[in-house]
């Protein structure tokens, strides 16, 4: 897909971070909580004279943090939250998330651990051997041509249920688009891609291709293998084909469709993991917009019909004794559903509201010592990666007006069929459409989260013989993600005038997760046209003190140019530029024209960042 890599951005715009709310209650652990921008800690006392204290915090775990937890281990980034003595309740939610991971999780291997196999929070990176030995010092490490490699076994937790991509062999849509020159039935159209609106290549006759989309259905999963073979039997990699409308006509007459460009070829076995997982999850129904089939320009200058699949997160409630004496944990009052369905959050809430609460003793030993934690799985969530969700939705939203303007222009000014070309290879015609068949565009309907399978709502807990209301989970009232203790750090982007696009260069300050870890990083830029941007794409606040541009000539002589805007970045003086989730800032330098020509360009950046799951975050933000 065009520009589809690891897009790490925000859900929508995050407001300024609020103070943490430390709420003390007597006999009530479910106060009214409003306008929460961060985590809430509720400390409960049974009365004002005797204070066996406990607190309830909800965490959302994904990636390796989740896999280790269900296998009785703690990964490094969760040690600070769930470390010490903890026990996980082996309920139906726990059993099903383990079943999903064991059946459909991908094994962790290689020499490097990155966000692709790690954390919902994004682009975490670390040598896999180092990470493995932090989890378990007994894991053996051996040397290979790729560097240090840990000896990992999937059945010991080195497996994650992560997102994937499914090739959708939609023959009917391909015939409609490539042979009949018509928008396929059931598809909506966006006149452009997630990278930008469509553009004229030859005004009135040729423009860059649009994006087609619809909801994935159960019919797409039925008889998949037969349709897969049939589609590939008619597919053609068109990197060097269809260079003109006559070639396009020839290809249609031969019945050859543009290849998916997703690594599929005749004789290659289907990668079943994403398909099998989808079939399992959707065995009792597939909700609208759980997965979106996207027809769009693909790699190899062809066309693709694909759907992005979802990862699985585990939502847990953690009951912790924060007092200095043991407390007697009695029965919990729990509403539960065991429906093995995919559904939206509101549907889960309705099922739980209709359920009759039952009493369960979840902690057979009874006494919970100071510092001990009881981890209770309550829900399985199926998210789109926040990075993917926000990058796509914001890009389509930002480009919608421009995409509709060019559609209107094409519909009213063109007289002959319009040829649509690949935006990265504009001599490569994909298909054609008559001006009268250019429907009004629609932004793809992406749903951030679905839920699946067993779910609990804990309504009350008995502590030292007193029944307390249990703090209820509200998905809008906390931001705690797997990898939260590490974060992903800010990103540097450079502007590319050829194409009018911003290019992701690299992240910086990885692991500088507090003021006392503040440091300076030096990064080499892959390209530089005079403009640079910092983006905060994670659940964190970036505190950037200084940015300096360094130009190095062939003899190693360097010239430095401190940033002139934003002014907070001009000197290392503690006056920080603060960027929240989804925010960005263009950095400007006082550079002579062409000063960077023929030079190697570096950036020196000083600062730190605070993951939003870090309690120290909620100090005031100036």
Coordinates of C-alpha atoms in Angstrom, one line a residue, residues 32 98 100 105 148 212 234 243-244 252 254 265 327 349 368 378 380 443 468 475 497 511 606:
X32 CA -18.2 9.9 40.3
X98 CA -4.3 -17.7 26.0
X100 CA -5.9 -17.1 20.9
X105 CA 0.1 -15.9 17.7
X148 CA 23.3 -12.4 19.2
X212 CA -11.9 1.8 -2.9
X234 CA -5.5 -14.2 -13.7
X243 CA 2.2 1.6 -20.1
X244 CA -0.6 3.0 -22.2
X252 CA -8.4 -6.6 -20.0
X254 CA -6.5 -11.2 -21.9
X265 CA 2.4 -15.3 -6.6
X327 CA -6.4 -7.5 54.3
X349 CA -21.9 -3.3 28.2
X368 CA -3.6 -10.2 50.6
X378 CA -11.9 -8.7 32.5
X380 CA -10.4 -9.1 25.4
X443 CA -13.9 8.5 4.3
X468 CA -17.1 -2.0 48.6
X475 CA -12.3 3.2 28.2
X497 CA 9.8 18.8 -2.1
X511 CA 14.4 5.3 26.8
X606 CA 18.3 17.2 23.7

